[in-house]
Structure formats: structure tokens, C-alpha cells
Coordinates of C-alpha atoms in Angstrom, one line a residue:
Q1 CA 0.0 0.0 0.0
M2 CA 1.6 3.2 -1.1
Q3 CA 1.3 6.3 1.0
L4 CA 1.4 9.8 -0.5
K5 CA 1.9 12.8 1.7
Q6 CA 1.5 16.2 0.2
S7 CA 3.1 19.5 1.3
G8 CA 3.2 23.0 -0.1
G9 CA 0.5 25.1 -1.7
G10 CA -1.2 28.1 -0.3
S11 CA -2.3 31.5 -1.6
V12 CA -0.5 33.7 -4.2
Q13 CA -1.3 36.6 -6.5
A14 CA -1.6 36.1 -10.2
G15 CA 1.8 35.8 -11.9
G16 CA 3.4 34.3 -8.8
S17 CA 4.8 30.9 -8.2
L18 CA 4.2 28.0 -5.8
R19 CA 5.8 24.5 -5.4
L20 CA 3.9 21.4 -4.4
S21 CA 5.7 18.2 -3.1
C22 CA 4.4 14.7 -2.5
T23 CA 6.5 12.3 -0.5
S24 CA 6.3 8.9 -2.0
S25 CA 8.4 6.0 -3.1
K26 CA 9.0 5.9 -6.8
S27 CA 6.3 4.3 -8.9
S28 CA 6.1 3.6 -12.6
C29 CA 3.5 6.3 -13.1
M30 CA 2.9 9.4 -11.1
A31 CA 0.9 12.6 -11.6
W32 CA -0.7 15.7 -10.3
F33 CA -4.4 16.3 -10.6
R34 CA -6.6 19.3 -9.5
Q35 CA -10.2 19.8 -8.8
A36 CA -11.9 23.2 -8.7
P37 CA -15.3 23.7 -7.0
G38 CA -18.1 22.3 -9.1
K39 CA -15.7 20.7 -11.6
E40 CA -14.4 17.3 -12.3
R41 CA -10.9 16.3 -11.2
E42 CA -8.5 16.9 -14.1
G43 CA -4.9 15.8 -14.9
V44 CA -2.4 18.6 -14.7
A45 CA 0.9 16.8 -15.3
G46 CA 2.2 13.3 -15.4
I47 CA 5.6 11.6 -15.3
Y48 CA 7.0 8.2 -15.8
P49 CA 9.9 8.5 -13.3
W50 CA 11.9 5.5 -14.7
T51 CA 12.0 7.0 -18.2
G52 CA 11.6 10.7 -17.4
D53 CA 8.8 11.1 -19.9
T54 CA 6.3 13.8 -19.0
N55 CA 2.8 14.9 -20.0
Y56 CA 1.1 18.2 -19.4
A57 CA -2.4 19.5 -19.8
D58 CA -2.5 22.2 -22.5
S59 CA -3.6 24.8 -19.9
V60 CA -0.4 24.5 -17.9
K61 CA 2.2 23.8 -20.6
G62 CA 5.2 26.1 -20.3
R63 CA 4.2 27.2 -16.8
F64 CA 4.2 24.0 -14.7
T65 CA 7.1 21.5 -14.4
I66 CA 6.7 18.0 -12.9
S67 CA 9.7 16.1 -11.6
Y68 CA 10.7 13.2 -9.3
D69 CA 13.6 13.7 -6.9
N70 CA 15.2 10.4 -6.3
A71 CA 17.3 11.6 -3.3
K72 CA 14.3 13.1 -1.4
K73 CA 11.8 10.6 -2.8
T74 CA 9.4 13.4 -3.6
L75 CA 7.1 14.1 -6.6
D76 CA 7.3 17.8 -7.2
L77 CA 5.2 20.3 -9.2
E78 CA 6.7 23.7 -9.8
M79 CA 4.0 26.2 -10.8
N80 CA 5.0 29.5 -12.3
S81 CA 3.0 32.4 -13.9
L82 CA -0.1 31.3 -11.9
K83 CA -3.5 32.4 -13.0
P84 CA -6.8 32.7 -11.0
E85 CA -8.1 29.7 -13.1
D86 CA -5.4 27.6 -11.5
T87 CA -7.2 27.8 -8.2
A88 CA -8.1 24.3 -7.1
V89 CA -7.4 21.5 -4.7
Y90 CA -4.3 19.7 -6.0
Y91 CA -3.7 16.0 -5.6
C92 CA -0.7 13.8 -6.2
A93 CA -1.3 10.3 -7.5
A94 CA 0.6 7.2 -8.3
D95 CA 0.2 3.7 -9.8
S96 CA 2.3 0.8 -10.7
G97 CA 0.6 0.2 -14.0
A98 CA 1.6 1.4 -17.5
D99 CA 0.1 4.3 -19.4
C100 CA -1.7 5.6 -16.3
W101 CA -1.8 9.1 -17.7
D102 CA -3.9 7.9 -20.6
H103 CA -6.7 6.8 -18.3
G104 CA -7.2 9.9 -16.2
T105 CA -8.2 9.4 -12.6
R106 CA -9.1 5.8 -13.3
G107 CA -5.4 5.1 -14.0
F108 CA -4.3 5.8 -10.5
A109 CA -4.9 3.7 -7.4
Y110 CA -3.1 5.8 -4.8
W111 CA -3.8 9.4 -3.9
G112 CA -2.5 12.2 -1.7
Q113 CA -4.7 14.0 0.8
G114 CA -5.0 17.2 -1.4
T115 CA -3.8 20.7 -0.9
Q116 CA -5.4 24.0 -1.7
V117 CA -3.9 26.4 -4.2
T118 CA -5.5 29.8 -4.4
V119 CA -4.5 32.4 -7.0
S120 CA -6.0 35.9 -6.6
S121 CA -6.2 38.4 -9.4

């Protein structure tokens, strides 16, 4: 049973930056999702840590960077040029399967507790 523990997040003005971290052992497929009030949970960024391959939602490409730190055993999400529409609860996720990112939330068995990110205009 994998355990994912999140840290980081908070409030920032538009254009600012935040960093999210998720302590977890390395898994074949890891990702960050977010859920805004009244909306479905959506994939933000995914990574296959063993290969380094990454995927990003179009809405965050060029602004967000996902990475896995082998020394710290953390899944990180660096968020720059934040916009009010980035406001949501962010969740880290992991799975031992393949092609998890292609299956959205159904592709991930393990989830972090969620952390609020609020971007004000």
C-alpha cells in the first residue's frame, strides 16, 4: 500500500509561483491532478519516473514542471505564472501500472490528501 503525503500550496497573487511536493516511493506512473469547485478532477501533469517522460495539460504547458527527486523521494510540481483559473485543490497520484496518464483518474490507485492552491487576481 503506497502512502502519498503532500506539502506546499497556499495563496499567491496572479503571476506568482508555488511549489507542491508529495513524499512517495518511486512508482512507474505518477501525476498531479486538480479539482476546482463544481468541476471534475483533471490531470495537470504526469511523469513516468523511470524514463523521465512527462505529459502536461494544455492549460499549464510552459508554466508548470513536474519532476521526481530520487534523493528526497518526492514528486514535485513547480508552478509559475499562476493564474486565477489555476485555483483548485491539487492531488498527487501514483500507480504501478503502465500508461496511467492515458486513463485519467481511473489510471491511479493511490492518492495524496489534497492541498489548496488559491490564486488571486
